[in-house]
Structures are given as structure tokens and as C-alpha cells.
mmCIF file of C-alpha atoms in Angstrom:
data_model
loop_
_atom_site.group_PDB
_atom_site.id
_atom_site.type_symbol
_atom_site.label_atom_id
_atom_site.label_comp_id
_atom_site.label_asym_id
_atom_site.label_seq_id
_atom_site.Cartn_x
_atom_site.Cartn_y
_atom_site.Cartn_z
ATOM 1 C CA MET K 1 -118.297 -169.739 -41.461
ATOM 2 C CA ARG K 2 -121.287 -169.384 -43.771
ATOM 3 C CA VAL K 3 -121.460 -167.866 -47.490
ATOM 4 C CA LEU K 4 -124.289 -167.108 -49.644
ATOM 5 C CA LEU K 5 -123.468 -167.994 -53.321
ATOM 6 C CA THR K 6 -125.790 -166.379 -55.787
ATOM 7 C CA SER K 7 -126.892 -166.565 -59.664
ATOM 8 C CA TRP K 8 -129.727 -166.312 -61.987
ATOM 9 C CA GLY K 9 -129.485 -167.613 -65.381
ATOM 10 C CA SER K 10 -129.072 -170.954 -67.359
ATOM 11 C CA ARG K 11 -127.827 -174.134 -65.999
ATOM 12 C CA GLY K 12 -124.134 -173.170 -66.939
ATOM 13 C CA ASP K 13 -124.756 -170.074 -64.301
ATOM 14 C CA VAL K 14 -125.848 -172.223 -61.517
ATOM 15 C CA GLU K 15 -123.799 -175.631 -61.752
ATOM 16 C CA PRO K 16 -120.590 -173.805 -61.013
ATOM 17 C CA LEU K 17 -121.965 -172.719 -57.861
ATOM 18 C CA VAL K 18 -122.692 -176.247 -56.863
ATOM 19 C CA ALA K 19 -119.038 -177.208 -57.516
ATOM 20 C CA LEU K 20 -117.863 -174.058 -55.343
ATOM 21 C CA ALA K 21 -120.519 -174.851 -52.810
ATOM 22 C CA ILE K 22 -119.210 -178.520 -52.375
ATOM 23 C CA GLU K 23 -115.478 -177.297 -52.051
ATOM 24 C CA VAL K 24 -116.256 -174.580 -49.299
ATOM 25 C CA ARG K 25 -118.003 -177.408 -47.288
ATOM 26 C CA GLU K 26 -114.935 -179.607 -47.794
ATOM 27 C CA LEU K 27 -112.945 -176.788 -45.959
ATOM 28 C CA GLY K 28 -115.359 -176.912 -43.061
ATOM 29 C CA ALA K 29 -117.679 -173.971 -43.921
ATOM 30 C CA GLU K 30 -121.137 -173.598 -45.044
ATOM 31 C CA ALA K 31 -122.307 -172.590 -48.296
ATOM 32 C CA VAL K 32 -126.108 -171.705 -49.364
ATOM 33 C CA VAL K 33 -126.851 -171.015 -53.042
ATOM 34 C CA CYS K 34 -129.535 -168.568 -54.029
ATOM 35 C CA ALA K 35 -130.675 -169.543 -57.489
ATOM 36 C CA PRO K 36 -133.715 -169.669 -59.834
ATOM 37 C CA PRO K 37 -136.333 -172.020 -58.753
ATOM 38 C CA ASP K 38 -136.516 -174.314 -61.949
ATOM 39 C CA GLU K 39 -136.936 -178.049 -60.995
ATOM 40 C CA GLU K 40 -133.606 -178.921 -62.888
ATOM 41 C CA PHE K 41 -131.690 -176.712 -60.526
ATOM 42 C CA VAL K 42 -133.403 -177.335 -57.313
ATOM 43 C CA LYS K 43 -132.853 -181.335 -58.015
ATOM 44 C CA LEU K 44 -128.975 -180.502 -59.075
ATOM 45 C CA LEU K 45 -128.674 -178.767 -55.426
ATOM 46 C CA GLU K 46 -130.508 -181.532 -53.618
ATOM 47 C CA GLN K 47 -128.457 -184.151 -55.117
ATOM 48 C CA ALA K 48 -125.256 -182.541 -54.178
ATOM 49 C CA GLY K 49 -126.681 -181.735 -50.572
ATOM 50 C CA VAL K 50 -126.315 -178.219 -50.952
ATOM 51 C CA PRO K 51 -128.941 -175.960 -49.045
ATOM 52 C CA SER K 52 -130.649 -173.641 -51.556
ATOM 53 C CA VAL K 53 -133.161 -170.809 -51.374
ATOM 54 C CA PRO K 54 -135.190 -169.844 -54.425
ATOM 55 C CA LEU K 55 -134.473 -166.441 -56.256
ATOM 56 C CA GLY K 56 -136.729 -164.889 -58.534
ATOM 57 C CA PRO K 57 -138.937 -166.585 -61.229
ATOM 58 C CA THR K 58 -137.592 -169.740 -63.047
ATOM 59 C CA VAL K 59 -135.468 -168.995 -65.992
ATOM 60 C CA HIS K 60 -137.670 -171.481 -67.843
ATOM 61 C CA SER K 61 -140.593 -169.203 -67.688
ATOM 62 C CA VAL K 62 -138.692 -166.339 -69.325
ATOM 63 C CA VAL K 63 -136.825 -167.787 -71.936
ATOM 64 C CA ALA K 64 -138.892 -171.180 -73.171
ATOM 65 C CA GLY K 65 -141.557 -169.155 -74.748
ATOM 66 C CA PRO K 66 -142.060 -169.703 -78.741
ATOM 67 C CA LYS K 67 -139.762 -166.454 -79.392
ATOM 68 C CA PRO K 68 -136.546 -165.210 -77.525
ATOM 69 C CA PRO K 69 -137.092 -162.497 -74.948
ATOM 70 C CA THR K 70 -137.448 -158.868 -76.146
ATOM 71 C CA GLY K 71 -135.908 -155.785 -75.012
ATOM 72 C CA GLU K 72 -139.332 -154.975 -73.265
ATOM 73 C CA ASP K 73 -139.102 -158.172 -71.446
ATOM 74 C CA ALA K 74 -135.620 -157.224 -70.226
ATOM 75 C CA LEU K 75 -136.802 -153.896 -68.826
ATOM 76 C CA LYS K 76 -139.279 -155.740 -66.973
ATOM 77 C CA LEU K 77 -136.984 -158.568 -65.755
ATOM 78 C CA ALA K 78 -134.354 -156.364 -64.578
ATOM 79 C CA PRO K 79 -135.827 -154.533 -61.775
ATOM 80 C CA ALA K 80 -137.688 -157.679 -60.636
ATOM 81 C CA LEU K 81 -134.266 -159.307 -60.489
ATOM 82 C CA VAL K 82 -133.084 -156.475 -58.427
ATOM 83 C CA ALA K 83 -136.024 -156.509 -56.078
ATOM 84 C CA ALA K 84 -135.842 -160.329 -55.611
ATOM 85 C CA ARG K 85 -132.008 -160.063 -54.784
ATOM 86 C CA PHE K 86 -132.676 -157.521 -51.960
ATOM 87 C CA GLU K 87 -135.248 -159.391 -50.549
ATOM 88 C CA THR K 88 -134.086 -163.023 -50.865
ATOM 89 C CA LEU K 89 -130.411 -162.230 -49.912
ATOM 90 C CA SER K 90 -131.193 -159.995 -47.067
ATOM 91 C CA ALA K 91 -133.485 -162.823 -45.511
ATOM 92 C CA ALA K 92 -130.965 -165.589 -46.379
ATOM 93 C CA ALA K 93 -128.276 -163.404 -44.546
ATOM 94 C CA GLU K 94 -130.427 -162.991 -41.503
ATOM 95 C CA GLU K 95 -129.317 -166.338 -40.281
ATOM 96 C CA GLY K 96 -125.336 -165.128 -40.122
ATOM 97 C CA CYS K 97 -123.504 -164.343 -43.320
ATOM 98 C CA ASP K 98 -119.886 -163.994 -43.640
ATOM 99 C CA ALA K 99 -119.733 -163.386 -47.539
ATOM 100 C CA ILE K 100 -121.638 -162.877 -50.828
ATOM 101 C CA LEU K 101 -120.516 -164.201 -54.302
ATOM 102 C CA ALA K 102 -122.596 -163.489 -57.214
ATOM 103 C CA THR K 103 -122.383 -164.381 -60.916
ATOM 104 C CA GLY K 104 -125.074 -164.988 -63.466
ATOM 105 C CA LEU K 105 -127.216 -162.428 -65.244
ATOM 106 C CA LEU K 106 -125.723 -158.878 -63.978
ATOM 107 C CA PRO K 107 -126.554 -159.483 -60.295
ATOM 108 C CA ALA K 108 -127.367 -155.919 -59.396
ATOM 109 C CA GLY K 109 -128.420 -156.120 -55.705
ATOM 110 C CA ALA K 110 -126.164 -158.560 -54.330
ATOM 111 C CA ARG K 111 -123.289 -156.252 -53.545
ATOM 112 C CA ASP K 112 -125.434 -153.950 -51.759
ATOM 113 C CA VAL K 113 -126.983 -156.413 -49.202
ATOM 114 C CA ALA K 114 -123.307 -157.119 -48.424
ATOM 115 C CA GLU K 115 -122.566 -153.576 -48.067
ATOM 116 C CA LYS K 116 -125.238 -153.185 -45.719
ATOM 117 C CA LEU K 117 -124.335 -156.216 -43.852
ATOM 118 C CA GLY K 118 -120.507 -154.868 -43.867
ATOM 119 C CA ILE K 119 -119.303 -158.283 -45.072
ATOM 120 C CA PRO K 120 -117.103 -158.775 -48.290
ATOM 121 C CA TYR K 121 -118.660 -159.238 -51.728
ATOM 122 C CA VAL K 122 -117.212 -160.946 -54.907
ATOM 123 C CA TYR K 123 -118.191 -160.929 -58.501
ATOM 124 C CA ALA K 124 -117.348 -164.193 -60.264
ATOM 125 C CA CYS K 125 -117.753 -164.424 -64.256
ATOM 126 C CA PHE K 126 -117.096 -167.430 -66.467
ATOM 127 C CA HIS K 127 -115.375 -165.399 -69.235
ATOM 128 C CA THR K 128 -113.965 -162.203 -70.099
ATOM 129 C CA PHE K 129 -116.493 -161.326 -72.881
ATOM 130 C CA GLY K 130 -118.632 -159.067 -70.564
ATOM 131 C CA LEU K 131 -115.673 -156.937 -68.971
ATOM 132 C CA PRO K 132 -114.545 -153.576 -70.109
ATOM 133 C CA SER K 133 -111.909 -153.783 -72.416
ATOM 134 C CA ARG K 134 -109.730 -151.604 -74.954
ATOM 135 C CA HIS K 135 -109.433 -154.811 -77.318
ATOM 136 C CA PHE K 136 -112.820 -155.826 -77.996
ATOM 137 C CA ALA K 137 -116.426 -154.115 -78.266
ATOM 138 C CA PRO K 138 -118.997 -155.017 -75.747
ATOM 139 C CA GLY K 139 -121.981 -157.232 -76.693
ATOM 140 C CA MET K 140 -125.357 -156.589 -77.386
ATOM 141 C CA ARG K 141 -127.622 -155.387 -74.561
ATOM 142 C CA PRO K 142 -131.258 -153.977 -74.596
ATOM 143 C CA GLY K 143 -131.572 -150.291 -74.816
ATOM 144 C CA THR K 144 -130.362 -147.367 -76.942
ATOM 145 C CA PRO K 145 -127.597 -148.681 -79.471
ATOM 146 C CA SER K 146 -124.469 -147.067 -79.948
ATOM 147 C CA PRO K 147 -124.362 -144.879 -82.816
ATOM 148 C CA GLU K 148 -123.225 -146.760 -86.460
ATOM 149 C CA GLY K 149 -119.719 -146.457 -87.258
ATOM 150 C CA GLU K 150 -118.598 -145.901 -83.712
ATOM 151 C CA THR K 151 -115.242 -147.973 -83.356
ATOM 152 C CA ASP K 152 -113.502 -146.704 -80.426
ATOM 153 C CA ASN K 153 -113.775 -149.427 -77.627
ATOM 154 C CA ARG K 154 -113.555 -146.797 -74.739
ATOM 155 C CA VAL K 155 -116.684 -145.021 -76.103
ATOM 156 C CA LEU K 156 -118.561 -148.135 -76.847
ATOM 157 C CA TRP K 157 -118.016 -149.409 -73.296
ATOM 158 C CA ARG K 158 -119.087 -146.230 -71.611
ATOM 159 C CA GLN K 159 -122.157 -146.433 -73.577
ATOM 160 C CA ASP K 160 -122.517 -150.028 -72.645
ATOM 161 C CA ALA K 161 -122.535 -148.707 -68.851
ATOM 162 C CA GLU K 162 -125.182 -146.314 -69.945
ATOM 163 C CA ARG K 163 -127.609 -149.101 -70.930
ATOM 164 C CA VAL K 164 -126.822 -151.002 -67.698
ATOM 165 C CA ASP K 165 -127.798 -147.818 -65.736
ATOM 166 C CA ALA K 166 -130.966 -147.563 -67.691
ATOM 167 C CA LEU K 167 -132.108 -151.227 -67.126
ATOM 168 C CA TYR K 168 -131.141 -151.347 -63.505
ATOM 169 C CA GLY K 169 -130.182 -147.972 -62.398
ATOM 170 C CA GLY K 170 -133.746 -146.957 -61.006
ATOM 171 C CA ALA K 171 -134.500 -150.065 -59.238
ATOM 172 C CA LEU K 172 -130.925 -150.501 -57.546
ATOM 173 C CA ASN K 173 -130.890 -146.855 -56.187
ATOM 174 C CA SER K 174 -134.566 -147.249 -54.973
ATOM 175 C CA HIS K 175 -133.859 -150.279 -52.908
ATOM 176 C CA ARG K 176 -130.384 -148.794 -51.616
ATOM 177 C CA ALA K 177 -132.343 -145.578 -50.465
ATOM 178 C CA ALA K 178 -134.657 -147.989 -48.629
ATOM 179 C CA ILE K 179 -131.989 -149.494 -46.531
ATOM 180 C CA GLY K 180 -130.241 -146.364 -46.010
ATOM 181 C CA LEU K 181 -127.331 -146.579 -48.658
ATOM 182 C CA PRO K 182 -126.288 -143.785 -51.171
ATOM 183 C CA PRO K 183 -127.095 -144.054 -54.660
ATOM 184 C CA VAL K 184 -124.414 -145.316 -57.187
ATOM 185 C CA ASP K 185 -123.761 -143.721 -60.861
ATOM 186 C CA ASN K 186 -122.175 -146.768 -62.689
ATOM 187 C CA VAL K 187 -124.198 -149.885 -61.873
ATOM 188 C CA ARG K 188 -122.317 -152.185 -64.038
ATOM 189 C CA ASP K 189 -118.901 -151.231 -62.640
ATOM 190 C CA HIS K 190 -120.445 -151.213 -59.037
ATOM 191 C CA VAL K 191 -121.457 -154.937 -59.923
ATOM 192 C CA PHE K 192 -118.195 -155.944 -61.302
ATOM 193 C CA THR K 193 -116.048 -154.312 -58.831
ATOM 194 C CA GLY K 194 -112.304 -153.488 -59.614
ATOM 195 C CA SER K 195 -111.255 -157.256 -58.902
ATOM 196 C CA PRO K 196 -113.764 -159.734 -60.327
ATOM 197 C CA TRP K 197 -112.876 -163.256 -60.302
ATOM 198 C CA LEU K 198 -112.552 -165.343 -63.608
ATOM 199 C CA ALA K 199 -113.684 -169.057 -63.007
ATOM 200 C CA ALA K 200 -112.769 -170.256 -66.627
ATOM 201 C CA ASP K 201 -109.942 -172.441 -67.561
ATOM 202 C CA PRO K 202 -107.093 -170.402 -68.552
ATOM 203 C CA VAL K 203 -106.122 -172.473 -71.755
ATOM 204 C CA LEU K 204 -110.003 -172.060 -73.230
ATOM 205 C CA CYS K 205 -110.041 -168.455 -71.695
ATOM 206 C CA PRO K 206 -106.630 -166.808 -71.327
ATOM 207 C CA SER K 207 -107.156 -163.596 -69.364
ATOM 208 C CA GLU K 208 -103.881 -161.766 -69.384
ATOM 209 C CA GLY K 209 -104.389 -158.339 -71.034
ATOM 210 C CA MET K 210 -108.186 -158.977 -71.603
ATOM 211 C CA THR K 211 -109.769 -156.241 -69.570
ATOM 212 C CA ASP K 212 -108.576 -153.068 -67.673
ATOM 213 C CA LEU K 213 -109.934 -154.653 -64.300
ATOM 214 C CA ASP K 214 -107.833 -156.387 -61.905
ATOM 215 C CA LEU K 215 -108.848 -160.206 -62.685
ATOM 216 C CA VAL K 216 -108.273 -162.942 -59.896
ATOM 217 C CA PRO K 217 -108.272 -165.931 -62.204
ATOM 218 C CA THR K 218 -109.264 -169.374 -60.367
ATOM 219 C CA GLY K 219 -109.970 -171.940 -63.212
ATOM 220 C CA ALA K 220 -113.141 -173.286 -64.047
ATOM 221 C CA TRP K 221 -115.484 -174.629 -61.322
ATOM 222 C CA ILE K 222 -116.256 -178.179 -62.340
ATOM 223 C CA ARG K 223 -118.716 -180.134 -60.437
ATOM 224 C CA PRO K 224 -117.278 -183.709 -60.303
ATOM 225 C CA ASP K 225 -119.991 -185.999 -61.881
ATOM 226 C CA ASP K 226 -119.976 -190.008 -60.979
ATOM 227 C CA ARG K 227 -123.308 -190.620 -61.832
ATOM 228 C CA PRO K 228 -123.845 -193.802 -64.020
ATOM 229 C CA LEU K 229 -125.120 -193.123 -67.680
ATOM 230 C CA PRO K 230 -128.879 -194.658 -68.292
ATOM 231 C CA ALA K 231 -128.959 -198.402 -69.123
ATOM 232 C CA ALA K 232 -130.600 -197.534 -72.549
ATOM 233 C CA LEU K 233 -127.834 -195.126 -73.156
ATOM 234 C CA GLU K 234 -125.379 -197.660 -72.607
ATOM 235 C CA GLU K 235 -126.668 -200.133 -74.579
ATOM 236 C CA PHE K 236 -127.080 -197.509 -77.701
ATOM 237 C CA LEU K 237 -123.365 -196.378 -77.120
ATOM 238 C CA ASP K 238 -122.088 -200.157 -77.060
ATOM 239 C CA SER K 239 -124.235 -201.242 -80.279
ATOM 240 C CA GLY K 240 -122.043 -199.222 -82.532
ATOM 241 C CA GLU K 241 -119.548 -196.634 -83.449
ATOM 242 C CA PRO K 242 -119.233 -193.337 -81.337
ATOM 243 C CA PRO K 243 -122.336 -191.154 -82.211
ATOM 244 C CA VAL K 244 -122.168 -187.323 -82.728
ATOM 245 C CA TYR K 245 -123.712 -185.807 -79.928
ATOM 246 C CA VAL K 246 -126.025 -182.584 -80.638
ATOM 247 C CA GLY K 247 -127.354 -180.397 -77.698
ATOM 248 C CA PHE K 248 -128.396 -176.817 -77.118
ATOM 249 C CA GLY K 249 -128.885 -176.960 -73.387
ATOM 250 C CA SER K 250 -131.081 -174.081 -72.157
ATOM 251 C CA MET K 251 -131.338 -172.347 -75.335
ATOM 252 C CA ALA K 252 -135.203 -172.852 -76.142
ATOM 253 C CA ALA K 253 -136.302 -170.670 -78.533
ATOM 254 C CA TYR K 254 -132.512 -169.705 -79.452
ATOM 255 C CA ALA K 255 -131.811 -173.031 -80.687
ATOM 256 C CA PRO K 256 -131.493 -173.102 -84.667
ATOM 257 C CA LYS K 257 -134.465 -173.946 -86.576
ATOM 258 C CA ASP K 258 -134.617 -177.601 -87.733
ATOM 259 C CA ILE K 259 -131.508 -178.319 -86.100
ATOM 260 C CA ALA K 260 -132.503 -181.787 -85.276
ATOM 261 C CA ARG K 261 -133.410 -182.820 -88.705
ATOM 262 C CA VAL K 262 -130.237 -180.907 -89.981
ATOM 263 C CA ALA K 263 -127.952 -182.807 -87.718
ATOM 264 C CA ILE K 264 -129.430 -186.027 -88.508
ATOM 265 C CA GLU K 265 -129.104 -185.757 -92.090
ATOM 266 C CA SER K 266 -125.560 -184.478 -91.867
ATOM 267 C CA ALA K 267 -124.533 -187.219 -89.507
ATOM 268 C CA ARG K 268 -125.952 -189.912 -91.422
ATOM 269 C CA GLY K 269 -124.614 -188.482 -94.800
ATOM 270 C CA LEU K 270 -121.157 -189.071 -93.131
ATOM 271 C CA GLY K 271 -122.015 -192.713 -92.215
ATOM 272 C CA ARG K 272 -122.579 -191.607 -88.374
ATOM 273 C CA ARG K 273 -124.880 -192.460 -85.677
ATOM 274 C CA ILE K 274 -126.633 -189.157 -83.699
ATOM 275 C CA LEU K 275 -127.174 -188.720 -79.958
ATOM 276 C CA LEU K 276 -129.784 -185.892 -79.622
ATOM 277 C CA ALA K 277 -130.114 -184.177 -76.301
ATOM 278 C CA ARG K 278 -133.564 -182.901 -75.780
ATOM 279 C CA GLY K 279 -132.623 -179.941 -73.772
ATOM 280 C CA TRP K 280 -135.253 -177.079 -73.395
ATOM 281 C CA ALA K 281 -135.560 -176.812 -77.091
ATOM 282 C CA GLY K 282 -136.949 -180.135 -77.225
ATOM 283 C CA LEU K 283 -134.978 -181.896 -79.855
ATOM 284 C CA ALA K 284 -136.393 -184.886 -81.251
ATOM 285 C CA SER K 285 -135.840 -187.615 -83.900
ATOM 286 C CA ILE K 286 -137.324 -187.325 -87.172
ATOM 287 C CA ASP K 287 -138.142 -190.948 -87.559
ATOM 288 C CA ASP K 288 -137.970 -194.282 -85.848
ATOM 289 C CA ALA K 289 -134.605 -195.501 -87.259
ATOM 290 C CA GLY K 290 -132.296 -196.898 -84.654
ATOM 291 C CA ASP K 291 -129.088 -194.855 -85.544
ATOM 292 C CA CYS K 292 -130.889 -191.998 -83.581
ATOM 293 C CA PHE K 293 -131.159 -191.784 -79.586
ATOM 294 C CA VAL K 294 -132.651 -189.056 -77.474
ATOM 295 C CA VAL K 295 -131.521 -188.451 -74.183
ATOM 296 C CA GLY K 296 -132.625 -185.917 -71.520
ATOM 297 C CA GLU K 297 -130.308 -184.732 -68.764
ATOM 298 C CA VAL K 298 -127.208 -187.004 -67.996
ATOM 299 C CA ASN K 299 -123.610 -187.114 -66.874
ATOM 300 C CA GLN K 300 -121.792 -185.053 -69.954
ATOM 301 C CA GLN K 301 -118.451 -185.891 -68.259
ATOM 302 C CA ALA K 302 -118.877 -189.481 -68.754
ATOM 303 C CA LEU K 303 -120.953 -189.260 -71.887
ATOM 304 C CA PHE K 304 -118.476 -186.894 -73.809
ATOM 305 C CA ARG K 305 -115.564 -189.290 -73.502
ATOM 306 C CA ARG K 306 -117.925 -191.882 -75.463
ATOM 307 C CA VAL K 307 -118.883 -189.777 -78.593
ATOM 308 C CA ALA K 308 -117.230 -188.738 -81.891
ATOM 309 C CA ALA K 309 -117.820 -185.153 -81.760
ATOM 310 C CA VAL K 310 -119.926 -182.729 -79.755
ATOM 311 C CA VAL K 311 -122.304 -180.162 -81.674
ATOM 312 C CA HIS K 312 -123.254 -177.588 -79.212
ATOM 313 C CA HIS K 313 -124.283 -173.905 -78.922
ATOM 314 C CA GLY K 314 -120.968 -172.699 -77.200
ATOM 315 C CA GLY K 315 -122.006 -172.113 -73.429
ATOM 316 C CA ALA K 316 -118.710 -172.029 -71.041
ATOM 317 C CA GLY K 317 -119.954 -175.083 -69.200
ATOM 318 C CA THR K 318 -120.297 -177.233 -72.271
ATOM 319 C CA THR K 319 -117.107 -176.093 -74.037
ATOM 320 C CA THR K 320 -115.133 -176.836 -70.994
ATOM 321 C CA THR K 321 -116.688 -180.219 -70.380
ATOM 322 C CA ALA K 322 -116.374 -181.197 -74.126
ATOM 323 C CA SER K 323 -112.703 -179.806 -74.096
ATOM 324 C CA ARG K 324 -111.951 -181.836 -70.984
ATOM 325 C CA ALA K 325 -113.191 -184.996 -72.399
ATOM 326 C CA GLY K 326 -111.047 -184.774 -75.390
ATOM 327 C CA ALA K 327 -114.172 -184.568 -77.755
ATOM 328 C CA PRO K 328 -113.796 -182.605 -81.056
ATOM 329 C CA GLN K 329 -116.428 -179.949 -81.084
ATOM 330 C CA VAL K 330 -118.721 -178.100 -83.703
ATOM 331 C CA VAL K 331 -119.906 -174.741 -81.835
ATOM 332 C CA VAL K 332 -122.726 -173.085 -83.369
ATOM 333 C CA PRO K 333 -122.951 -169.766 -81.310
ATOM 334 C CA ARG K 334 -126.519 -168.294 -80.710
ATOM 335 C CA ILE K 335 -126.086 -165.263 -78.166
ATOM 336 C CA ALA K 336 -123.877 -163.519 -75.282
ATOM 337 C CA ASP K 337 -120.442 -165.025 -75.078
ATOM 338 C CA GLN K 338 -121.194 -168.123 -77.318
ATOM 339 C CA PRO K 339 -119.292 -166.612 -80.355
ATOM 340 C CA PHE K 340 -116.151 -166.266 -77.940
ATOM 341 C CA TRP K 341 -116.071 -169.847 -76.900
ATOM 342 C CA ALA K 342 -116.611 -170.834 -80.709
ATOM 343 C CA GLY K 343 -113.755 -168.633 -81.783
ATOM 344 C CA ARG K 344 -111.618 -170.158 -79.073
ATOM 345 C CA VAL K 345 -112.602 -173.956 -80.097
ATOM 346 C CA ALA K 346 -111.320 -173.032 -83.511
ATOM 347 C CA GLU K 347 -108.188 -171.095 -82.311
ATOM 348 C CA LEU K 348 -106.921 -174.105 -80.608
ATOM 349 C CA GLY K 349 -107.802 -176.744 -83.175
ATOM 350 C CA ILE K 350 -109.970 -178.553 -81.272
ATOM 351 C CA GLY K 351 -113.079 -178.114 -83.054
ATOM 352 C CA VAL K 352 -114.937 -175.860 -85.897
ATOM 353 C CA ALA K 353 -116.734 -172.323 -85.299
ATOM 354 C CA HIS K 354 -119.803 -172.633 -87.494
ATOM 355 C CA GLN K 355 -120.511 -168.887 -87.016
ATOM 356 C CA ASP K 356 -123.656 -168.797 -89.097
ATOM 357 C CA PRO K 357 -126.363 -169.290 -86.852
ATOM 358 C CA LEU K 358 -128.693 -171.210 -89.052
ATOM 359 C CA PRO K 359 -126.702 -174.436 -90.089
ATOM 360 C CA THR K 360 -127.977 -176.055 -93.270
ATOM 361 C CA VAL K 361 -127.114 -179.772 -93.969
ATOM 362 C CA GLU K 362 -124.309 -178.794 -96.230
ATOM 363 C CA SER K 363 -122.705 -176.308 -93.703
ATOM 364 C CA LEU K 364 -123.170 -178.885 -90.830
ATOM 365 C CA THR K 365 -121.614 -181.452 -92.835
ATOM 366 C CA ALA K 366 -118.448 -179.533 -94.013
ATOM 367 C CA ALA K 367 -118.192 -178.515 -90.331
ATOM 368 C CA LEU K 368 -118.419 -182.184 -89.035
ATOM 369 C CA THR K 369 -116.024 -183.204 -91.573
ATOM 370 C CA THR K 370 -113.437 -181.217 -90.435
ATOM 371 C CA ALA K 371 -113.866 -181.975 -86.620
ATOM 372 C CA LEU K 372 -114.141 -185.742 -87.185
ATOM 373 C CA SER K 373 -110.549 -185.573 -88.925
ATOM 374 C CA PRO K 374 -107.738 -187.277 -87.527
ATOM 375 C CA ALA K 375 -105.836 -184.224 -86.996
ATOM 376 C CA THR K 376 -108.942 -182.483 -84.885
ATOM 377 C CA GLY K 377 -109.080 -185.565 -82.754
ATOM 378 C CA ALA K 378 -105.446 -185.461 -81.965
ATOM 379 C CA ARG K 379 -105.444 -181.840 -81.060
ATOM 380 C CA ALA K 380 -108.633 -182.385 -78.823
ATOM 381 C CA LYS K 381 -107.128 -185.108 -76.703
ATOM 382 C CA ALA K 382 -103.930 -183.097 -76.452
ATOM 383 C CA VAL K 383 -105.537 -180.048 -75.312
ATOM 384 C CA ALA K 384 -107.869 -182.206 -72.886
ATOM 385 C CA ASP K 385 -104.601 -182.997 -70.943
ATOM 386 C CA THR K 386 -104.176 -179.306 -70.161
ATOM 387 C CA ILE K 387 -107.725 -178.415 -68.599
ATOM 388 C CA ARG K 388 -107.278 -177.884 -64.940
ATOM 389 C CA THR K 389 -109.815 -179.379 -62.461
ATOM 390 C CA ASP K 390 -108.896 -177.468 -59.400
ATOM 391 C CA GLY K 391 -110.707 -174.146 -60.045
ATOM 392 C CA ALA K 392 -113.443 -174.728 -57.366
ATOM 393 C CA THR K 393 -110.832 -175.611 -54.970
ATOM 394 C CA VAL K 394 -108.967 -172.572 -55.538
ATOM 395 C CA ALA K 395 -112.014 -170.309 -55.452
ATOM 396 C CA ALA K 396 -113.217 -172.120 -51.874
ATOM 397 C CA LYS K 397 -109.947 -171.308 -50.311
ATOM 398 C CA LEU K 398 -109.938 -167.700 -51.307
ATOM 399 C CA LEU K 399 -113.690 -167.259 -50.306
ATOM 400 C CA VAL K 400 -113.313 -168.851 -47.000
ATOM 401 C CA SER K 401 -110.323 -166.552 -46.354
ATOM 402 C CA ALA K 402 -112.141 -163.517 -47.594
ATOM 403 C CA LYS K 403 -113.542 -162.613 -44.104
ATOM 404 C CA ASP K 404 -110.039 -162.193 -42.614
ATOM 405 C CA GLY K 405 -108.468 -160.435 -45.876
#
């Protein structure tokens, strides 16, 4: 059996597919990942021995400018990604394909290639935030905003679907027509299907009653990482008390202004050392003091077990990794699902949601004081013991059996 796994988005959208591909391979099947050609992602797939095919432009080229992407940028990107999926997935499937699983930035085009081939299609998501629900409103999306004062969630989600159609509908139906398929009139629901898979930990992201769709929870797809930490980092960790980790992953232009300075001053004010993750935002130390260390891409699973707290943006992957490590968290959400994860961290008592997206030294110090308290630390360790690690295995078994189902 051969399956195509595809995503376009940040590392948090790609790494779970690596975990799934490894588990599919363990079951005797073949998995190929179609993902953005960013060097970081290509290296990640190569290290895992997972065959890959480049899909679309690099994510870095889209999000790493001096300013966040605009609505006009989204209007250009959406049809380009639709075209890339039709071309790339169709070509990758020529060698034989038994199923397609898609995730990441709305993967319009993936289901359509599967439909043409007559094979199963699965849409997977890493949270419930973007799924239609009677309980909460949709997030921000480029396009005509909903009227001010509208509070009916059913109306708001219908208007969200209209925005998706404006972004993707023309391109999707043009490509469908080119391969002999009829048009679709609700792109969002067409992509999501009636039964999306939820690849999230049930403690961190409870799913019951959260959406009108028939969710298939699998648990989070976690790639086991046994890489050793760099020798210089080990030396820093061993030379004093556990530091406060600060990183914003792939946020690039979305990272809070002056966050490195703010974090360093906050940590020092509390008598703590600090560990900065460079990331796409290029975080760097403000001086040459020995209490601050800057690190590139490393094994976070190992690292987070050795830090006093994790300050981050609230991506699904980082939140899950920190929670599994039992590290208290301060989440500074910026976009998309990040406020959801910040809220869950606070609700579970395993950290603090810093909902103001622009921390000051004073506000971050207050948040860290709570996160570093014995009560938060104890709660974080207790919740860590409940985090499941078999999600990718569960999903792989479902996927491998999808052809027969």
C-alpha cells in the first residue's frame, strides 16, 4: 500500500506527518510526504528516511518578510497552492496511490485529486478551532468581514464559508473542470469532509461537542526524537539552574517586537538564566553575558525537560511538547489557533495565557512568576503523565485500513 500525506504550513503542520509516515512504514506500507520545500522541512524528512516531494513555494518566502502577509497576499497564495496541489499530488500519485491525507493551510485540491483517482481522502486537523461550531465564532480570515454586531455563530460560520469560496473557489472549480469533475459550491466543507480526523491530545484539546462534524480523534502525532542536545547547550544547562526557554518558532514577522530584550530582562529580574531559540524571528541576545544562550533547531522533547519554563507562541506542536515534558508555560498567542492553546494551558493550570500580544517586562515578569510557582510546576508534572503518545500509531492503522473501508 502507498499513501500520500500532504501539508503546506509551518513546522507544526509538517512534523506530525513525519510521525505518521514513520508509523505507516512500521505497518509495512509506504508513505510519501508532499510538503513545502523549506530547507528545514526537507532535512527533517531526510533524517527520518521519509520520501518527500516539494509542494508549492517555501513557507519562509511567504511569512518571513518584514511585515506579516496581507489579505492581498492571501488572494494570490490561495490559487497558487490549489494549482500546486493538483499538479504535485497528481504527479506523485502516478506511481500508484491508495489514499491521500491532507492537513495544514486549507488543502483545497487534495480531495479532488483523490476523487479523480477514486481513492479515499482524509482531512486531518490539529485542533478544533477552525471547525464549524455552534459554540464559538470562526477566526479571522481574509475577505469581506462579517457585519459588526453579528453574534449568531451559525451565521458567522456561513459567512466564513463564503470567504473561503472567495479565496479558493474559482481556482478549485477551474482545476476540477480541467480533469472532468463537477464544481463544488462550499469549498470549506468539501475540504473538511463530514468526518475529519483530530490529531490532538484529548486532555489538551477535548473534542466532545466542540463541532457539528463527526470527528475522529486519534491523539497527537508525535515524532519520537532521540537526537542528543549540542555539546555547548549541554554545557550551558549543566552550569547552573534550569533556564527559562523563549521561542516563537516559525512566527518570523509575527513575533512580538523586542521580545528577546523583554524576556531577558524579565528572567534576569527573577534571578533566572535564559535560553533563546533563534527561530525564524531571529531572536538574539542583547549582550555577551553568560546567563543567556541562543540555540537553533534542537530536540525540544529533551530540552523542555530541563528548563524552568517555556515561553512560546502557542503552536499546537510546541504546546504539546512542553505539556508532555511537564514544563510550566507562558503562552503569548499571536494568530490563528494560538489563543485557543493559550486558553487551554491556563484552564489546565499548567501555565499562563499572556493574551496581550505585546508583552512588557512587567507583564512577562508577572506571568513568569505564576508559571514558576511550585503549584504550577506540580500541576504541569501531573498533566504530563496524562499526555498520550500513540496518536500516530492509531492514525496509521486507520489510514492503512482506509482502502478496505
